[in-house]
PDB file of C-alpha atoms in Angstrom:
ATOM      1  CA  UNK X   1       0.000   0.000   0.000  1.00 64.00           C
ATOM      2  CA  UNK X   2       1.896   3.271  -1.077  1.00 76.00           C
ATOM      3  CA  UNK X   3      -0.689   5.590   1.235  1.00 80.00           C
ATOM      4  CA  UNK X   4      -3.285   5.340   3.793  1.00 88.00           C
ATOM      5  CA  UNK X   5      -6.682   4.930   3.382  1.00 91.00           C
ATOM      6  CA  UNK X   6      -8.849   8.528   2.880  1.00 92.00           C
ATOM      7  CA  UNK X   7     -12.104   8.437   5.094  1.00 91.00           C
ATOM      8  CA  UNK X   8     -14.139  11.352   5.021  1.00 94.00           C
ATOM      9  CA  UNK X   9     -17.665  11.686   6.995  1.00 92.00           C
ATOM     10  CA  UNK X  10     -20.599  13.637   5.731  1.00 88.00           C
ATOM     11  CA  UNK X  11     -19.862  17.253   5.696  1.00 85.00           C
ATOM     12  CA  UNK X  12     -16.150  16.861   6.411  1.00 92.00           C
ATOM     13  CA  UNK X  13     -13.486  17.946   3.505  1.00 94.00           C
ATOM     14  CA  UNK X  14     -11.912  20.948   2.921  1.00 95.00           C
ATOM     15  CA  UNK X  15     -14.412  23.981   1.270  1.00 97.00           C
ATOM     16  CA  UNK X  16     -13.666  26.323  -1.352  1.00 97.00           C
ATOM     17  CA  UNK X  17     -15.024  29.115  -2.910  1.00 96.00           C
ATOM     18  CA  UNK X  18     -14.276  29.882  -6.154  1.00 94.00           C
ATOM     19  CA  UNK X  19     -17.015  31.111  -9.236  1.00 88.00           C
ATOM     20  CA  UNK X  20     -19.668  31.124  -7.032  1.00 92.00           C
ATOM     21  CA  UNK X  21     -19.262  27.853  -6.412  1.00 95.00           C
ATOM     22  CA  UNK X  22     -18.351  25.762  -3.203  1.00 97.00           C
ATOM     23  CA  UNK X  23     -16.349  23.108  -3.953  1.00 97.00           C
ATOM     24  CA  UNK X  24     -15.725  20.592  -1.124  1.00 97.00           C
ATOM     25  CA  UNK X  25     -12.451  18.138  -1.383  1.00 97.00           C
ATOM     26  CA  UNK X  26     -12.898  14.283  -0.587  1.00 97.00           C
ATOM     27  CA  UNK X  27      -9.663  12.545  -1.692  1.00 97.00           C
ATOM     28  CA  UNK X  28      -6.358  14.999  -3.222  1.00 97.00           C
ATOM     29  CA  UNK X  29      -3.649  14.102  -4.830  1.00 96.00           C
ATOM     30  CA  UNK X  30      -1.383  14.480  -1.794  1.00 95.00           C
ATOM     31  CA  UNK X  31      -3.709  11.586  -0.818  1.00 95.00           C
ATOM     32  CA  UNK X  32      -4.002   9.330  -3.570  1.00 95.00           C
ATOM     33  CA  UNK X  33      -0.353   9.410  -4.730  1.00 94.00           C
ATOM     34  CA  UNK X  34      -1.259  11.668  -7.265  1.00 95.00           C
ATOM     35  CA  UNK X  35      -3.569   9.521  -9.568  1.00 96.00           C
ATOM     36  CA  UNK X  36      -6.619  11.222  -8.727  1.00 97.00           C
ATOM     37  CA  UNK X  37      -8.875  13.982  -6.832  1.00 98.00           C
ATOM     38  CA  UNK X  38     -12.253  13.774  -6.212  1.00 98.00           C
ATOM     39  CA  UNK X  39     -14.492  16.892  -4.510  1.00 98.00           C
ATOM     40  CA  UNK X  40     -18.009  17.364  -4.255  1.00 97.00           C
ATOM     41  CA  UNK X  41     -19.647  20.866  -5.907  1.00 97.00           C
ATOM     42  CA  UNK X  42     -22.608  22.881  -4.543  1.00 97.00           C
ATOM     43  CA  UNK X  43     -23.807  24.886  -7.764  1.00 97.00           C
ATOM     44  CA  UNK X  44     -26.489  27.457  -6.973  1.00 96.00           C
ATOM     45  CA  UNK X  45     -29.085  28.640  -9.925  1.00 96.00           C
ATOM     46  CA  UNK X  46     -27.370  30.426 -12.230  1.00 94.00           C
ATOM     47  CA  UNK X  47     -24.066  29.709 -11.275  1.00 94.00           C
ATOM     48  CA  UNK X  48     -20.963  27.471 -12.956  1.00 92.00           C
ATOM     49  CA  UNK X  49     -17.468  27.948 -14.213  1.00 91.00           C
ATOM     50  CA  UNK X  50     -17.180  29.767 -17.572  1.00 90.00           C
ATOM     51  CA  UNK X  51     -15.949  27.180 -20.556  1.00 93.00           C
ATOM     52  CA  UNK X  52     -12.288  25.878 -20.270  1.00 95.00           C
ATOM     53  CA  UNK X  53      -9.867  23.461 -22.022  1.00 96.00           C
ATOM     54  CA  UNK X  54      -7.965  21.149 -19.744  1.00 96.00           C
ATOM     55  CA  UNK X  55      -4.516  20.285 -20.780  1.00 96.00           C
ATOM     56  CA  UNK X  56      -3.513  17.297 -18.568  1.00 96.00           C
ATOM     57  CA  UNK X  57      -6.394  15.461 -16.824  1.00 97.00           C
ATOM     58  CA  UNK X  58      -9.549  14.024 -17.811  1.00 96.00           C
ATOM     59  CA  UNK X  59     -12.848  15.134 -16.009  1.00 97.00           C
ATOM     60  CA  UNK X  60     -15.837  13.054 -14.937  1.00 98.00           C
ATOM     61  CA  UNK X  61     -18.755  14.179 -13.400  1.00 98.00           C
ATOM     62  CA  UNK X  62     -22.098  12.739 -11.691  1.00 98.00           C
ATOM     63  CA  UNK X  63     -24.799  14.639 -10.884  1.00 98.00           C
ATOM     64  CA  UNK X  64     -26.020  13.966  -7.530  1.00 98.00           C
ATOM     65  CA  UNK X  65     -28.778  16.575  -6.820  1.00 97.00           C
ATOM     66  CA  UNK X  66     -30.692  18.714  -8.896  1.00 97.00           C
ATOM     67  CA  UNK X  67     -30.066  19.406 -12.881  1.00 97.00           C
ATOM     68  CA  UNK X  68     -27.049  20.749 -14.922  1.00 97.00           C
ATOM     69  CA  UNK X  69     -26.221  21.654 -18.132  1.00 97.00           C
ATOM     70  CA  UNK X  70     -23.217  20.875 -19.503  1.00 97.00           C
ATOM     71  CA  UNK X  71     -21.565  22.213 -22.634  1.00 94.00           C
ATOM     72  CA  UNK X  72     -19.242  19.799 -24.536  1.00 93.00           C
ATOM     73  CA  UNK X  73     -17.778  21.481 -27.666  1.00 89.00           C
ATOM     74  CA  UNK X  74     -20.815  22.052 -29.736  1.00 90.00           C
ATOM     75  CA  UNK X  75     -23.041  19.401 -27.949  1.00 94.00           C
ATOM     76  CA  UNK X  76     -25.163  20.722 -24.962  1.00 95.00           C
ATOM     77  CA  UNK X  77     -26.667  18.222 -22.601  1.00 96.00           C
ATOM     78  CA  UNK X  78     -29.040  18.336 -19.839  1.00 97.00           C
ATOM     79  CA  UNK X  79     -28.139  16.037 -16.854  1.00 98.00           C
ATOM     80  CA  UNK X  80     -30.340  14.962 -14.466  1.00 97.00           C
ATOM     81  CA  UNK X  81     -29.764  13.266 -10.921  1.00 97.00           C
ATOM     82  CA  UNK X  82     -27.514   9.865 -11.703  1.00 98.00           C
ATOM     83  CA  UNK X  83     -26.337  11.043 -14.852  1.00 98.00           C
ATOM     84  CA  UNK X  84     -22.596  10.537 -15.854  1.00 98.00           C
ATOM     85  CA  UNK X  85     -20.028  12.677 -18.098  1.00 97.00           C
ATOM     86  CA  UNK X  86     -16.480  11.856 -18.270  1.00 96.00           C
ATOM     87  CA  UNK X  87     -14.999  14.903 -19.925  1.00 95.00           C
ATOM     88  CA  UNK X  88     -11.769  13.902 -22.291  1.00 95.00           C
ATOM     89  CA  UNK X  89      -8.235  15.548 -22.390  1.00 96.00           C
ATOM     90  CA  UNK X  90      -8.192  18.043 -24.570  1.00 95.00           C
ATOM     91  CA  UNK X  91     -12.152  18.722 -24.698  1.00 95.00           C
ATOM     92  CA  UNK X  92     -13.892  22.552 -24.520  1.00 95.00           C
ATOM     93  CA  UNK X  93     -16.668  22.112 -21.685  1.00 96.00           C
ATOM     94  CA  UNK X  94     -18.476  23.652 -18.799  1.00 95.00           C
ATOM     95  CA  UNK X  95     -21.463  23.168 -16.519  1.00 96.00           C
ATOM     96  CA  UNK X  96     -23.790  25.789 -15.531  1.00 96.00           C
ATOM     97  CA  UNK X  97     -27.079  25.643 -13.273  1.00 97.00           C
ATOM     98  CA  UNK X  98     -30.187  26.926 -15.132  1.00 97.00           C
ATOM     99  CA  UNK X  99     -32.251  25.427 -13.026  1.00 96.00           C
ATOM    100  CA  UNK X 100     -34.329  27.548 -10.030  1.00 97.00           C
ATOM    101  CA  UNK X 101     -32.904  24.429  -7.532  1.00 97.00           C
ATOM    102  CA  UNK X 102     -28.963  24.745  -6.254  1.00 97.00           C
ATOM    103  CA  UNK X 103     -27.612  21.349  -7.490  1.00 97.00           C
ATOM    104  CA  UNK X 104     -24.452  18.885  -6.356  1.00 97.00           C
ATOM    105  CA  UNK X 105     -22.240  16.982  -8.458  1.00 98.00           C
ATOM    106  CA  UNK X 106     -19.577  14.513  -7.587  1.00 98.00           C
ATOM    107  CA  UNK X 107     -16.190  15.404  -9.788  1.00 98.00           C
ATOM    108  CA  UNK X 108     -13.210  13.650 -10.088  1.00 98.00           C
ATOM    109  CA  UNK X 109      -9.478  14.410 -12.170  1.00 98.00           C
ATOM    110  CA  UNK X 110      -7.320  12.119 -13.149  1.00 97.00           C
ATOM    111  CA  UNK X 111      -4.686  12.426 -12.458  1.00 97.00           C
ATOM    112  CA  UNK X 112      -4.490  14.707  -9.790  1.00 97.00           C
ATOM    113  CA  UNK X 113      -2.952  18.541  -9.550  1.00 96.00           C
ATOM    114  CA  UNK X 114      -5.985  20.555 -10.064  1.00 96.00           C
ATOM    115  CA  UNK X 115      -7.269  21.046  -6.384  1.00 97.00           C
ATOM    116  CA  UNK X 116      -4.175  22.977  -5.887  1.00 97.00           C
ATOM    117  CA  UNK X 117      -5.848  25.415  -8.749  1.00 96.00           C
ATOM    118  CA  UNK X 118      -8.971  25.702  -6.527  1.00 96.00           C
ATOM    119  CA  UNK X 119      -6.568  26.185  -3.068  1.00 97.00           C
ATOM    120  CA  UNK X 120      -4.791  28.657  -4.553  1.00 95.00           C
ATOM    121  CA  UNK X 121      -6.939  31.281  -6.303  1.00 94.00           C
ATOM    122  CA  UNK X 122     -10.445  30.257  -3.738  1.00 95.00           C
ATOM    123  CA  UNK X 123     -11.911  31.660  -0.889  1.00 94.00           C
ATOM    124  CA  UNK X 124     -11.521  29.303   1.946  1.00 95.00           C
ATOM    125  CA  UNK X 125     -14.533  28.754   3.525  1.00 95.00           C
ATOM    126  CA  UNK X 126     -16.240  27.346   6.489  1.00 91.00           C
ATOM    127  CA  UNK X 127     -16.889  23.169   7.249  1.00 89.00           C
ATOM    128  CA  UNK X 128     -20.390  23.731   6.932  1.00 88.00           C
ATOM    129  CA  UNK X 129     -20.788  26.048   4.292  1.00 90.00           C
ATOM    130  CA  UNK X 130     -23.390  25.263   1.845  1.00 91.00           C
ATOM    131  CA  UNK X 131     -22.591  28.460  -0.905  1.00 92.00           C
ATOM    132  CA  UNK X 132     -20.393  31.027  -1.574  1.00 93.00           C
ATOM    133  CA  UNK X 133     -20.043  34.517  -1.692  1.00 90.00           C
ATOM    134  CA  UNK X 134     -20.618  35.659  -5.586  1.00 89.00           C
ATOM    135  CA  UNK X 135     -17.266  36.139  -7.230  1.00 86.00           C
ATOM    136  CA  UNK X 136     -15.770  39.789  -7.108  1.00 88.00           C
ATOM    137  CA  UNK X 137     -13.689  41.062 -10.678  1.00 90.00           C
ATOM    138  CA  UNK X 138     -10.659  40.917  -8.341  1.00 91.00           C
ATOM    139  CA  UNK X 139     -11.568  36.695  -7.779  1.00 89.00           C
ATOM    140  CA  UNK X 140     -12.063  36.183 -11.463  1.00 89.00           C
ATOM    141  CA  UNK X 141      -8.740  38.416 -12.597  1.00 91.00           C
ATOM    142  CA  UNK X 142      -7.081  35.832 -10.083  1.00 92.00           C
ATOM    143  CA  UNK X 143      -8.583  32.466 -11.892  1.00 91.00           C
ATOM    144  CA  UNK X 144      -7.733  33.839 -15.117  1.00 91.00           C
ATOM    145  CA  UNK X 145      -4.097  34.502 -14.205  1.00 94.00           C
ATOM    146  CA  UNK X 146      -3.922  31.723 -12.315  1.00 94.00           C
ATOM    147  CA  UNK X 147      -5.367  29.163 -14.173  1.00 94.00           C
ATOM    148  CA  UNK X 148      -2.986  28.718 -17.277  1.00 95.00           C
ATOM    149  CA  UNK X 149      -0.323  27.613 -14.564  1.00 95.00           C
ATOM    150  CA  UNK X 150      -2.389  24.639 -13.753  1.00 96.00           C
ATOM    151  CA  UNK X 151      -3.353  23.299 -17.850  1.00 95.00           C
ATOM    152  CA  UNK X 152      -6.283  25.447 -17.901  1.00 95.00           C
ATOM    153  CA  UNK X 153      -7.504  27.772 -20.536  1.00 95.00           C
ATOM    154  CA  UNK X 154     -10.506  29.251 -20.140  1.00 93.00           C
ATOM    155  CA  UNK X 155     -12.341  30.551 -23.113  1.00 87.00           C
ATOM    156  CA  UNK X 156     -13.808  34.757 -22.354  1.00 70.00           C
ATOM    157  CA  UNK X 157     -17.230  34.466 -24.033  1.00 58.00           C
ATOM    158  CA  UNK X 158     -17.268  37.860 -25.991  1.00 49.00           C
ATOM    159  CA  UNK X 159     -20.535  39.904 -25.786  1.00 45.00           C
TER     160      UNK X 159
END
């Protein structure tokens, strides 16, 4: 065995902030030897990261509560409670809530390395907290620089 077992008990896990967004971390990469992270995401109506490319890790998701639309290159797709999306390498995507009910998703990376994005440009935030405070210009001006350091390039949507 190359590292302990991670337990974590309802409600435990470190929280972020970040988009809106609380994102709550259930096994890192420090933990799993660096094959994987998985975190949980509390995504209020109306709320979801803008779209973005990821260079080095693949991205699944299940939705757990509520409904989410996710964009996959040109294809958009509703997902309802139990539904799966593994998101390739490579792949433009993003989820957004337009549902009127805050929704939870299960997300994992493989391999790992991303929850350090998340530590580092977040708002920590309380073990119980359920949302997030909505992002400032100053919070997304620090995912945008920060971002490209971790594979990530996220695509401004011109208006």
């Amino acid at each position: 065995m190359d590292h302990p077992a991670t337990i974590r008990k309802p409600n435990e896990g470190r929280r972020i902030g970040i988009v809106g967004d609380v994102y709550r971390f259930l096994a890192t990469g420090d933990e799993t030897d660096g094959k994987y992270a998985t975190f949980e995401a509390i995504v209020p109506p109306g709320s979801g990261p803008p779209p973005h490319v990821h260079s080095r890790e693949e991205e699944s998701f299940l939705v757990l509560e509520g409904e989410m639309t996710f964009q996959l290159g040109e294809d958009r797709i509703v997902a309802s409670e139990g539904t799966f999306l593994n998101m390739p390498v490579g792949s433009l995507h993003c989820f957004k809530n337009e549902s009127d009910q805050t929704a939870r998703l299960l997300i994992s990376v493989a391999p790992a390395g991303l929850e350090k994005m998340f530590f580092e440009v977040g708002q920590p935030l309380a073990d119980d907290a359920e949302t997030a405070p909505p992002p400032s210009q100053a919070d997304i001006e620090k995912l945008l620089e920060g971002a490209p350091r971790y594979g990530i390039e996220i695509k401004v949507l011109q208006e």
